[in-house]
Coordinates of C-alpha atoms and ligand atoms in Angstrom, one line a residue:
M1 CA -66.0 43.6 -16.1
T2 CA -62.9 45.3 -17.9
S3 CA -61.3 43.3 -20.7
P4 CA -57.3 42.3 -19.7
L5 CA -54.6 44.1 -21.0
Y6 CA -52.9 42.2 -23.4
G7 CA -49.3 42.5 -24.0
Q8 CA -48.0 43.9 -27.4
M9 CA -45.3 41.1 -28.7
M10 CA -45.8 39.4 -32.0
D11 CA -47.9 36.5 -31.8
V12 CA -45.7 34.1 -33.3
P13 CA -46.5 30.5 -33.0
L14 CA -43.7 27.8 -31.7
L15 CA -43.4 25.9 -34.6
A16 CA -40.6 22.8 -35.0
S17 CA -39.7 24.4 -38.5
S18 CA -38.6 27.0 -36.9
L19 CA -35.6 25.2 -34.9
L20 CA -34.4 24.1 -38.7
S21 CA -34.8 27.5 -40.2
H22 CA -33.0 29.0 -37.5
A23 CA -30.0 26.5 -37.6
A24 CA -30.1 26.7 -41.8
R25 CA -30.1 30.7 -41.5
Y26 CA -27.5 31.4 -38.5
F27 CA -25.5 28.4 -38.6
G28 CA -26.2 27.2 -42.1
D29 CA -22.3 25.8 -42.6
T30 CA -22.4 23.6 -39.2
E31 CA -22.3 19.8 -40.1
I32 CA -24.6 17.0 -39.8
V33 CA -22.4 13.7 -40.0
S34 CA -24.0 10.4 -40.6
R35 CA -22.8 7.1 -40.6
R36 CA -24.8 5.7 -43.1
I37 CA -26.5 2.3 -43.7
E38 CA -24.5 2.1 -46.8
G39 CA -21.3 2.0 -44.7
D40 CA -20.0 5.1 -45.5
I41 CA -20.0 8.8 -44.1
H42 CA -22.1 11.2 -44.9
R43 CA -21.6 14.7 -44.3
Y44 CA -23.7 18.2 -45.1
T45 CA -24.7 21.3 -43.2
Y46 CA -28.2 22.6 -41.7
R47 CA -28.4 24.8 -44.8
D48 CA -28.2 21.3 -46.8
C49 CA -30.8 19.7 -44.5
E50 CA -33.3 22.2 -44.6
K51 CA -33.3 22.4 -48.4
R52 CA -33.9 18.8 -48.4
A53 CA -36.2 18.6 -45.5
K54 CA -38.4 21.5 -47.4
Q55 CA -38.5 19.0 -50.9
L56 CA -39.6 16.2 -48.8
A57 CA -42.2 18.3 -47.6
Q58 CA -43.0 19.1 -51.5
A59 CA -43.0 15.6 -52.5
L60 CA -45.4 14.5 -49.2
I61 CA -47.7 17.4 -50.8
A62 CA -47.2 16.0 -54.2
L63 CA -48.3 12.2 -52.6
G64 CA -51.7 13.9 -51.6
V65 CA -50.6 14.0 -47.7
Q66 CA -52.9 16.2 -45.8
P67 CA -52.3 18.0 -42.5
G68 CA -52.7 15.8 -39.4
E69 CA -51.8 12.8 -41.5
R70 CA -49.5 10.6 -39.6
I71 CA -46.2 9.3 -41.4
G72 CA -44.1 6.5 -39.7
T73 CA -40.5 6.2 -39.5
L74 CA -38.6 2.8 -39.1
A75 CA -35.2 4.3 -39.1
W76 CA -31.9 4.7 -37.3
N77 CA -30.2 7.9 -36.5
G78 CA -29.2 9.5 -39.7
Y79 CA -29.7 12.8 -41.6
R80 CA -32.3 11.2 -43.9
H81 CA -34.5 10.4 -40.7
L82 CA -34.1 14.2 -39.5
E83 CA -35.4 15.2 -42.7
C84 CA -38.4 13.1 -42.2
Y85 CA -38.7 14.8 -38.5
Y86 CA -38.4 18.0 -40.4
G87 CA -40.3 17.5 -43.8
T88 CA -43.6 15.7 -42.4
T89 CA -44.0 18.2 -39.2
G90 CA -43.0 21.1 -41.2
M91 CA -45.9 20.8 -43.5
G92 CA -48.7 20.2 -41.1
A93 CA -48.2 16.1 -41.0
V94 CA -47.4 14.2 -37.9
C95 CA -43.9 12.4 -38.0
H96 CA -44.7 8.9 -36.0
T97 CA -41.5 7.3 -35.0
I98 CA -41.8 3.7 -34.6
N99 CA -39.3 1.4 -32.6
P100 CA -38.5 -1.3 -35.0
R101 CA -37.3 -3.3 -31.9
L102 CA -40.5 -4.6 -31.1
F103 CA -42.2 -7.7 -32.2
P104 CA -43.5 -7.5 -35.6
E105 CA -47.3 -7.9 -34.3
Q106 CA -46.7 -4.7 -31.9
I107 CA -45.2 -2.7 -34.7
A108 CA -48.3 -3.8 -36.9
F109 CA -50.9 -2.8 -34.1
I110 CA -49.0 0.2 -34.0
V111 CA -48.8 1.5 -37.3
D112 CA -52.6 0.7 -37.7
H113 CA -53.5 2.1 -34.6
A114 CA -51.9 5.6 -35.9
E115 CA -53.2 5.0 -39.0
D116 CA -49.9 5.9 -40.9
A117 CA -50.1 7.0 -44.2
Y118 CA -47.0 6.4 -45.2
V119 CA -44.3 4.9 -43.5
F120 CA -40.5 5.4 -44.4
F121 CA -37.6 2.8 -43.7
D122 CA -34.2 2.5 -43.4
M123 CA -33.4 -0.8 -46.1
T124 CA -32.1 -2.8 -43.0
F125 CA -35.7 -2.9 -41.8
A126 CA -36.7 -4.4 -45.4
P127 CA -37.3 -8.0 -43.9
L128 CA -39.5 -6.2 -41.2
V129 CA -41.6 -4.1 -43.7
D130 CA -42.6 -7.4 -45.6
I131 CA -43.6 -8.9 -42.7
V132 CA -45.7 -6.1 -41.3
A133 CA -47.3 -4.6 -44.4
P134 CA -49.6 -7.4 -45.4
Q135 CA -51.1 -6.5 -41.7
C136 CA -51.0 -2.7 -42.3
P137 CA -54.0 -2.1 -45.1
K138 CA -54.5 1.9 -44.5
V139 CA -50.9 2.1 -45.7
K140 CA -50.4 3.6 -49.0
G141 CA -47.0 3.4 -49.7
W142 CA -43.5 2.5 -48.2
I143 CA -40.7 4.5 -49.0
A144 CA -37.3 3.1 -48.8
L145 CA -34.6 5.6 -47.8
G146 CA -32.4 4.9 -50.5
D147 CA -32.2 5.8 -54.4
A148 CA -33.8 4.0 -56.7
S149 CA -30.7 1.9 -57.9
C150 CA -30.3 0.6 -54.2
I151 CA -33.8 -0.5 -54.0
R152 CA -34.0 -2.1 -57.4
E153 CA -30.9 -4.2 -56.4
H154 CA -31.6 -4.8 -52.2
L155 CA -35.3 -4.6 -52.6
G156 CA -36.7 -5.8 -56.0
D157 CA -38.9 -8.9 -54.3
M158 CA -40.5 -6.8 -52.0
E159 CA -44.6 -6.9 -52.6
V160 CA -45.4 -3.7 -51.2
P161 CA -46.3 -0.4 -52.8
L162 CA -42.8 0.9 -52.7
F163 CA -41.1 4.3 -53.5
S164 CA -37.7 5.2 -53.3
Y165 CA -37.0 8.5 -50.9
E166 CA -34.0 9.7 -53.2
T167 CA -36.3 10.2 -56.3
L168 CA -39.0 11.4 -54.4
V169 CA -37.2 14.3 -52.7
T170 CA -35.1 14.8 -55.6
A171 CA -37.9 15.4 -58.4
Q172 CA -38.6 18.7 -56.1
D173 CA -36.9 21.8 -55.9
G174 CA -37.1 23.0 -52.3
D175 CA -38.6 26.4 -53.5
Y176 CA -41.4 26.2 -50.8
A177 CA -42.0 28.4 -47.7
W178 CA -42.7 26.4 -44.3
P179 CA -46.5 27.1 -43.4
V180 CA -47.7 29.1 -40.1
F181 CA -50.4 27.4 -38.3
D182 CA -51.7 26.8 -34.7
E183 CA -48.6 26.0 -32.7
R184 CA -51.4 23.5 -30.8
T185 CA -51.0 21.2 -33.9
A186 CA -49.8 17.9 -33.7
S187 CA -46.2 17.2 -34.2
F188 CA -44.9 13.7 -33.3
L189 CA -46.7 10.8 -32.1
C190 CA -44.4 8.4 -30.0
Y191 CA -45.8 5.2 -28.7
T192 CA -44.6 3.9 -25.4
S193 CA -42.4 0.2 -25.3
G194 CA -45.9 -1.4 -23.8
T195 CA -44.2 -4.0 -21.4
T196 CA -47.8 -4.5 -20.0
G197 CA -50.9 -4.5 -22.9
H198 CA -50.8 -2.9 -26.2
P199 CA -48.6 0.2 -26.8
K200 CA -50.1 4.1 -26.3
G201 CA -49.3 6.9 -28.4
A202 CA -48.5 10.3 -27.0
L203 CA -48.8 13.3 -29.2
Y204 CA -46.6 16.0 -29.0
S205 CA -47.4 19.2 -30.6
H206 CA -45.6 21.8 -31.9
R207 CA -45.7 23.9 -28.9
S208 CA -44.5 21.2 -26.9
T209 CA -41.7 20.4 -28.9
V210 CA -40.2 23.6 -29.3
L211 CA -40.9 24.5 -25.5
H212 CA -39.2 20.5 -24.6
A213 CA -36.4 22.0 -27.2
Y214 CA -35.7 25.0 -24.7
G215 CA -36.0 23.1 -21.8
A216 CA -33.7 20.4 -22.9
A217 CA -30.8 22.9 -23.8
L218 CA -30.8 24.8 -20.9
P219 CA -27.3 24.8 -18.6
D220 CA -28.6 22.7 -16.1
A221 CA -30.4 20.2 -18.4
M222 CA -28.3 19.2 -21.6
S223 CA -26.2 22.3 -21.6
A224 CA -26.1 22.3 -25.5
S225 CA -24.2 24.9 -27.1
A226 CA -23.3 26.1 -30.6
G227 CA -19.8 24.8 -29.6
D228 CA -21.1 21.1 -28.6
A229 CA -20.8 18.4 -31.2
I230 CA -23.4 16.0 -30.3
L231 CA -23.9 12.2 -30.9
P232 CA -27.5 11.0 -29.9
V233 CA -27.0 7.4 -29.1
V234 CA -30.4 7.4 -27.8
P235 CA -32.2 6.5 -30.9
M236 CA -34.7 8.7 -32.9
F237 CA -37.1 6.0 -32.3
H238 CA -37.2 6.3 -28.7
V239 CA -38.9 9.5 -27.4
N240 CA -37.5 11.8 -30.3
A241 CA -34.0 10.8 -29.2
W242 CA -34.7 12.5 -26.4
G243 CA -35.3 16.3 -27.8
I244 CA -31.6 16.3 -29.2
P245 CA -32.5 16.4 -32.8
H246 CA -34.7 19.6 -31.9
A247 CA -32.2 21.4 -29.2
A248 CA -29.3 20.7 -31.4
P249 CA -31.0 23.1 -34.4
L250 CA -31.7 25.4 -31.8
V251 CA -28.6 26.0 -30.3
G252 CA -26.8 25.5 -33.7
A253 CA -24.8 22.6 -32.3
K254 CA -22.8 20.0 -34.9
L255 CA -24.8 16.8 -35.1
V256 CA -23.2 13.2 -35.1
F257 CA -25.5 10.6 -36.2
P258 CA -24.3 6.7 -35.5
G259 CA -26.5 4.9 -37.6
K260 CA -26.9 1.4 -36.8
D261 CA -23.5 0.5 -35.6
L262 CA -24.2 1.1 -31.7
D263 CA -21.5 -1.4 -30.6
G264 CA -18.5 -0.1 -28.3
K265 CA -15.8 0.5 -30.9
S266 CA -17.9 1.9 -33.7
L267 CA -19.2 4.7 -31.3
Y268 CA -15.5 5.3 -29.9
E269 CA -14.3 5.7 -33.2
L270 CA -16.8 8.0 -34.9
M271 CA -16.6 10.3 -31.3
E272 CA -12.9 10.7 -31.8
A273 CA -13.2 11.2 -35.9
E274 CA -16.1 13.8 -35.5
G275 CA -14.7 15.3 -32.1
V276 CA -17.8 14.8 -30.0
T277 CA -18.1 16.5 -27.0
F278 CA -21.4 15.5 -25.8
S279 CA -23.5 12.3 -26.2
A280 CA -26.6 10.9 -24.3
G281 CA -27.9 7.0 -24.0
V282 CA -29.1 4.3 -22.0
P283 CA -27.0 2.6 -19.2
T284 CA -26.6 -0.4 -21.6
V285 CA -24.9 1.0 -24.4
W286 CA -22.4 2.8 -22.2
L287 CA -21.6 -0.2 -20.7
G288 CA -20.6 -1.8 -24.3
L289 CA -18.6 1.6 -24.7
L290 CA -16.5 1.3 -21.5
N291 CA -15.9 -2.1 -22.0
Y292 CA -14.6 -1.6 -25.5
M293 CA -12.2 1.2 -23.8
K294 CA -11.1 -0.7 -21.0
E295 CA -10.1 -3.4 -23.5
A296 CA -8.6 -1.5 -26.0
G297 CA -6.8 0.8 -23.4
V298 CA -7.7 3.9 -25.3
R299 CA -9.2 7.5 -24.1
F300 CA -11.4 10.0 -25.3
S301 CA -9.9 13.4 -26.4
T302 CA -13.0 15.4 -27.0
L303 CA -15.9 13.9 -24.7
R304 CA -16.9 15.9 -22.1
R305 CA -20.3 14.9 -20.7
T306 CA -22.7 12.4 -21.5
V307 CA -26.4 12.0 -20.4
I308 CA -27.5 8.8 -18.8
G309 CA -30.9 7.7 -18.5
G310 CA -33.6 5.8 -19.4
S311 CA -32.9 3.4 -16.6
A312 CA -31.4 4.1 -13.1
C313 CA -27.5 5.0 -13.6
P314 CA -25.8 2.5 -12.0
P315 CA -23.3 4.3 -9.4
A316 CA -20.6 2.3 -10.9
M317 CA -20.9 3.3 -14.5
L318 CA -21.0 7.1 -13.2
R319 CA -17.5 6.3 -11.3
A320 CA -16.0 4.4 -14.2
F321 CA -16.8 7.4 -16.6
E322 CA -15.4 10.1 -14.3
D323 CA -12.8 8.5 -12.4
Q324 CA -11.3 7.0 -15.3
Y325 CA -12.1 8.9 -18.2
G326 CA -12.7 12.2 -17.3
V327 CA -16.1 12.5 -18.7
E328 CA -18.6 14.1 -16.6
V329 CA -22.1 12.0 -16.3
I330 CA -25.7 13.5 -16.2
H331 CA -28.1 11.4 -14.5
A332 CA -31.5 11.8 -16.2
W333 CA -35.3 11.0 -15.8
G334 CA -38.0 10.9 -18.1
M335 CA -40.7 9.2 -19.9
T336 CA -42.4 9.0 -23.1
E337 CA -45.3 10.6 -21.9
M338 CA -43.0 13.6 -21.1
S339 CA -41.3 14.5 -23.9
P340 CA -39.2 12.7 -22.2
L341 CA -37.3 15.3 -20.2
G342 CA -38.4 15.2 -16.5
T343 CA -35.4 15.9 -14.3
L344 CA -31.6 16.2 -14.3
A345 CA -29.0 15.6 -11.7
H346 CA -27.5 18.8 -11.7
L347 CA -25.8 20.1 -8.5
N348 CA -27.0 23.6 -6.8
F349 CA -24.6 26.1 -5.7
R350 CA -25.3 24.9 -1.8
Q351 CA -24.9 21.2 -2.9
K352 CA -21.5 22.0 -4.6
A353 CA -19.8 23.2 -0.8
R354 CA -20.5 20.0 0.3
S355 CA -18.0 16.7 0.5
P356 CA -17.2 15.1 -2.3
E357 CA -19.2 11.8 -1.2
E358 CA -22.6 13.8 -0.7
Q359 CA -22.2 15.5 -3.9
R360 CA -21.9 12.4 -5.8
K361 CA -24.4 10.8 -3.7
S362 CA -26.7 13.5 -5.0
R363 CA -25.9 13.2 -8.5
E364 CA -26.4 9.3 -8.3
K365 CA -30.3 10.3 -8.1
Q366 CA -32.3 11.4 -11.0
G367 CA -32.0 15.0 -10.2
H368 CA -34.2 18.5 -10.4
V369 CA -36.7 19.1 -12.6
I370 CA -36.6 22.1 -15.0
F371 CA -39.2 24.8 -15.6
G372 CA -41.6 22.7 -17.7
V373 CA -42.1 20.1 -15.0
D374 CA -43.8 20.1 -11.8
M375 CA -43.5 16.8 -9.8
K376 CA -45.0 15.5 -6.2
V377 CA -44.6 12.2 -4.7
V378 CA -48.0 11.2 -3.6
G379 CA -48.9 8.3 -0.5
D380 CA -52.0 5.3 -1.0
D381 CA -54.2 7.8 0.3
G382 CA -53.2 10.6 -2.5
R383 CA -52.0 13.2 -0.6
E384 CA -48.2 14.6 -1.1
L385 CA -45.1 13.1 0.9
P386 CA -42.5 15.3 2.5
W387 CA -39.3 15.9 0.6
D388 CA -37.2 14.1 3.3
G389 CA -35.4 12.1 0.7
R390 CA -37.0 9.1 2.9
S391 CA -40.9 8.8 1.8
F392 CA -41.8 6.7 -1.0
G393 CA -44.5 7.1 -3.2
D394 CA -46.3 7.3 -6.3
L395 CA -44.5 10.2 -8.7
H396 CA -46.7 12.6 -10.3
V397 CA -46.4 15.2 -12.8
R398 CA -47.5 18.0 -15.1
G399 CA -46.8 20.8 -17.0
P400 CA -46.6 21.9 -20.5
W401 CA -44.9 19.0 -22.6
V402 CA -46.2 16.3 -20.2
I403 CA -49.4 14.0 -21.6
D404 CA -52.9 15.4 -21.1
R405 CA -54.5 12.0 -22.6
Y406 CA -53.5 9.1 -25.0
F407 CA -53.6 9.2 -28.7
R408 CA -57.2 8.2 -29.7
S409 CA -58.3 7.2 -26.0
D410 CA -61.4 9.3 -24.5
E411 CA -60.4 8.1 -21.0
S412 CA -58.0 10.6 -19.3
P413 CA -55.2 9.1 -17.5
L414 CA -55.0 12.1 -15.0
V415 CA -55.6 12.1 -11.2
D416 CA -56.3 15.8 -10.0
G417 CA -54.7 17.3 -13.1
W418 CA -51.4 15.2 -12.8
F419 CA -50.2 12.2 -14.6
P420 CA -48.9 9.4 -12.5
T421 CA -45.9 8.5 -13.8
G422 CA -45.9 4.6 -13.1
D423 CA -42.7 5.5 -10.9
V424 CA -41.9 4.8 -7.6
A425 CA -39.5 7.7 -5.9
T426 CA -38.5 9.9 -2.9
I427 CA -37.7 13.8 -2.9
D428 CA -35.0 15.2 -0.7
A429 CA -35.0 18.5 0.5
D430 CA -32.7 19.9 -2.2
G431 CA -35.7 18.9 -4.6
F432 CA -33.6 15.8 -5.9
M433 CA -35.8 13.1 -7.1
Q434 CA -34.9 9.3 -6.6
I435 CA -36.5 7.0 -8.5
T436 CA -36.6 3.8 -6.5
D437 CA -38.6 1.6 -8.7
R438 CA -41.4 0.9 -11.3
S439 CA -44.4 0.6 -9.0
K440 CA -45.0 -2.6 -10.6
D441 CA -41.3 -3.6 -9.4
V442 CA -41.1 -2.8 -5.9
I443 CA -40.8 -5.4 -3.5
K444 CA -43.2 -5.6 -0.7
S445 CA -41.9 -7.1 1.9
G446 CA -43.7 -7.4 5.0
G447 CA -46.0 -4.4 4.1
E448 CA -42.4 -2.2 3.6
W449 CA -41.3 -1.6 0.5
I450 CA -37.6 -2.5 -1.0
S451 CA -36.3 -0.9 -3.6
S452 CA -35.1 -3.0 -6.4
I453 CA -32.9 -0.7 -8.1
D454 CA -30.7 -0.2 -5.0
L455 CA -30.1 -4.0 -5.0
E456 CA -29.2 -4.0 -8.7
N457 CA -26.7 -1.2 -8.2
I458 CA -25.0 -3.0 -5.4
A459 CA -24.5 -5.9 -7.5
V460 CA -23.7 -4.4 -10.6
S461 CA -20.8 -2.6 -8.3
H462 CA -19.3 -6.1 -8.0
P463 CA -16.3 -6.3 -10.4
Q464 CA -17.2 -9.8 -11.3
V465 CA -21.0 -8.9 -12.2
A466 CA -21.8 -7.6 -15.8
E467 CA -25.9 -7.3 -15.1
A468 CA -28.4 -8.0 -12.5
A469 CA -31.8 -7.7 -12.2
C470 CA -33.9 -7.7 -8.4
I471 CA -37.4 -9.0 -8.6
A472 CA -40.0 -10.0 -6.1
C473 CA -40.4 -13.8 -5.1
A474 CA -43.3 -15.0 -3.3
H475 CA -42.6 -15.5 0.3
P476 CA -45.4 -17.0 2.7
K477 CA -44.3 -15.2 5.9
W478 CA -43.4 -11.7 4.0
T479 CA -45.3 -12.0 0.9
E480 CA -42.4 -10.9 -1.2
R481 CA -38.7 -11.0 -0.8
P482 CA -35.9 -10.3 -3.0
L483 CA -34.4 -12.5 -5.4
I484 CA -31.4 -11.2 -7.6
V485 CA -30.7 -12.8 -10.9
A486 CA -27.0 -11.8 -12.1
V487 CA -25.3 -12.2 -15.4
L488 CA -21.4 -13.0 -14.8
R489 CA -18.7 -11.5 -16.9
P490 CA -16.8 -13.9 -19.0
G491 CA -14.5 -16.4 -16.6
A492 CA -16.0 -14.7 -13.3
T493 CA -16.2 -17.5 -10.7
V494 CA -18.3 -15.6 -7.7
T495 CA -20.6 -17.8 -6.4
R496 CA -24.1 -17.1 -4.6
E497 CA -22.6 -17.2 -0.9
E498 CA -20.1 -14.3 -2.1
L499 CA -22.4 -12.3 -3.9
R500 CA -24.9 -12.3 -1.0
A501 CA -22.1 -11.6 1.7
F502 CA -21.2 -8.5 -1.1
Y503 CA -24.6 -6.7 0.4
E504 CA -23.3 -6.8 4.3
G505 CA -23.2 -3.5 5.8
K506 CA -24.3 -2.1 2.5
V507 CA -28.0 -2.3 3.0
A508 CA -30.2 -2.9 6.4
K509 CA -29.9 -6.7 6.9
W510 CA -34.1 -6.9 5.6
W511 CA -33.2 -5.9 2.4
M512 CA -30.3 -8.5 2.1
P513 CA -30.9 -10.7 -0.9
D514 CA -32.6 -13.9 -0.1
D515 CA -31.2 -15.5 -2.8
V516 CA -29.1 -15.1 -6.1
V517 CA -29.2 -17.2 -9.4
F518 CA -27.2 -16.8 -12.5
A519 CA -28.3 -16.5 -15.7
D520 CA -26.5 -16.2 -19.3
E521 CA -28.7 -13.0 -20.3
L522 CA -31.4 -10.9 -18.9
P523 CA -34.5 -10.2 -21.0
H524 CA -34.8 -6.6 -22.1
T525 CA -37.6 -4.8 -23.9
A526 CA -37.2 -3.0 -27.3
T527 CA -35.7 0.1 -25.6
G528 CA -33.0 -1.7 -23.4
K529 CA -34.8 -1.9 -20.2
L530 CA -34.7 -5.1 -18.0
Q531 CA -38.1 -6.5 -18.8
K532 CA -39.3 -7.5 -15.1
L533 CA -42.4 -8.8 -16.1
R534 CA -40.7 -11.7 -18.3
L535 CA -38.1 -12.2 -15.1
R536 CA -40.9 -13.0 -13.0
E537 CA -42.8 -15.4 -14.9
L538 CA -39.7 -17.2 -15.2
Y539 CA -38.9 -17.6 -12.0
R540 CA -42.6 -17.4 -10.6
D541 CA -42.4 -21.0 -8.9
Y542 CA -38.6 -20.1 -7.5
V543 CA -38.9 -21.5 -3.6
L544 CA -36.4 -19.2 -1.9
P545 CA -34.0 -21.4 0.3
G546 CA -35.7 -21.5 3.9
V547 CA -38.9 -21.9 2.6
A548 CA -40.6 -25.4 2.9
E549 CA -42.7 -24.7 -0.3
H550 CA -44.0 -22.4 -3.0
P551 CA -46.5 -20.3 -1.4
A552 CA -48.7 -20.2 -4.3
Ligands
AMP1 P1 -40.3 5.5 -21.6 O1 -41.3 5.8 -21.8 O2 -39.7 4.0 -22.7 O3 -38.9 6.3 -21.7 O4 -39.8 4.7 -20.4 C1 -40.0 5.6 -19.2 C2 -39.5 5.2 -18.0 O5 -38.4 4.7 -17.8 C3 -39.9 5.9 -16.6 O6 -41.2 5.9 -16.1 C4 -39.0 5.0 -15.5 O7 -39.7 3.7 -15.1 C5 -38.0 4.8 -16.4 N1 -36.6 5.6 -16.2 C6 -36.2 6.2 -16.9 N2 -35.2 6.8 -16.8 C7 -34.7 6.8 -15.8 C8 -34.0 6.8 -14.7 N3 -32.4 7.6 -15.1 N4 -33.4 5.8 -13.4 C9 -35.1 4.9 -13.5 N5 -35.6 5.1 -14.1 C10 -35.5 5.4 -15.3

């Protein structure tokens, strides 16, 4: 057999550190601006950031951290968290971002499961660390993201092995060359939010991180450029803020970090003050921003586009951004197991020639894959379904930034080499995917499926409804029927009959919700998703109108 003819190009491994080095060298003066938990605005440059990330790498080495060890973070979006991203992964350790909104028991489980050697934390999370630390005996030290005096003042009573981040970092000179190693080395560890069972870890590699950053920056993805000022509202503790901390240095964009203040007013003011052109976050956050802007009667002067994902973007939100504020909305879908980007709703040349209504319908979907992700929907028999925009099925994906197996698990989650996402979707002739449900949430009425997301979107397009969830309710004849749980806007007076009537003409008759109930608030997961499981528990014994008794 003849040996293959190899290409004769440099074999340079794809390493996360190269993203920051690139920004420091070619966009050295570009700013990174952070609203600190101390309350003030901190600004420095990519050049400064790389220096401090190197100082941090030296500090970790001085603490005895070995390549491959996991280092946790419990932190808001800010410059120190960015340094943790690069300092940790740059020296060969793994940056494990932890979601502080999880229950303390879940956090303890995750820290223990990951076997974090050290954990960085923002001072706001000191009470949480106090609770969690005794349950995490493997952690050698908790590193507070502040200076020694801050720690003395605020954390004096903590009974954990405590370090000051600033003391550790400033003790080093930053004279350090990023080591070069195998690009398949682990880079980041992110746990799924775990609405059922224990959270599971997705362990990214340097290669997947860099490839994902390239994909995320593409024009038909986030379209990131050196001309942008990017404010990630999506937290750095949730799937690496959708890759923005990697894509921004890759293109040399200015970064603006909002810290812990994610209310509409704080976000709006920071966006205006820093000339933010692009942002990304989940629908719940944007709801707060839109409400604030409406009340305050203000407009954006620099924001041009925003990526909305994590949960379905209600069409009413897309319209509000575009029609009232002239901000382009890019609906996107992804998941922790996919680093996370999978699809984004950018129109192709042919779609742009269609009527405005057709264009909008396409853009309300979750969109088209970017190169790096392959997808298909499969039926109950595992066979691929047609791309007709109607056939619902389980969505499967594969690609170089898609999980192969969960951290410290021997079982492969794959089916024929594809990862089953747990989402139910359609794909249309344009290759546009639309999520209709999580497979657990779809309503199975008389053997047919009803999309809970579609019914929720209609409810929230009612002017008096602030938020709505649609869940399956047990039915003696149809097995399951849709029930809407709605939260009204303050002062709203709409009745159950009026809200039901609102569906007429908007959905097929058999999709009409059987009932509407009102609640003061809806339960959310730590990542802002509706907690349908909890809602189903709350309404487990609910008896629908026209049903003599609960079928269970
Ligand atoms: P996570 O891993 O926490 O980011 O959650 C991923 C899950 O969020 C996906 O599997 C979907 O169920 C849901 N999700 C993400 N983006 C969207 C979207 N644009 N529309 C509907 N569901 C979404």
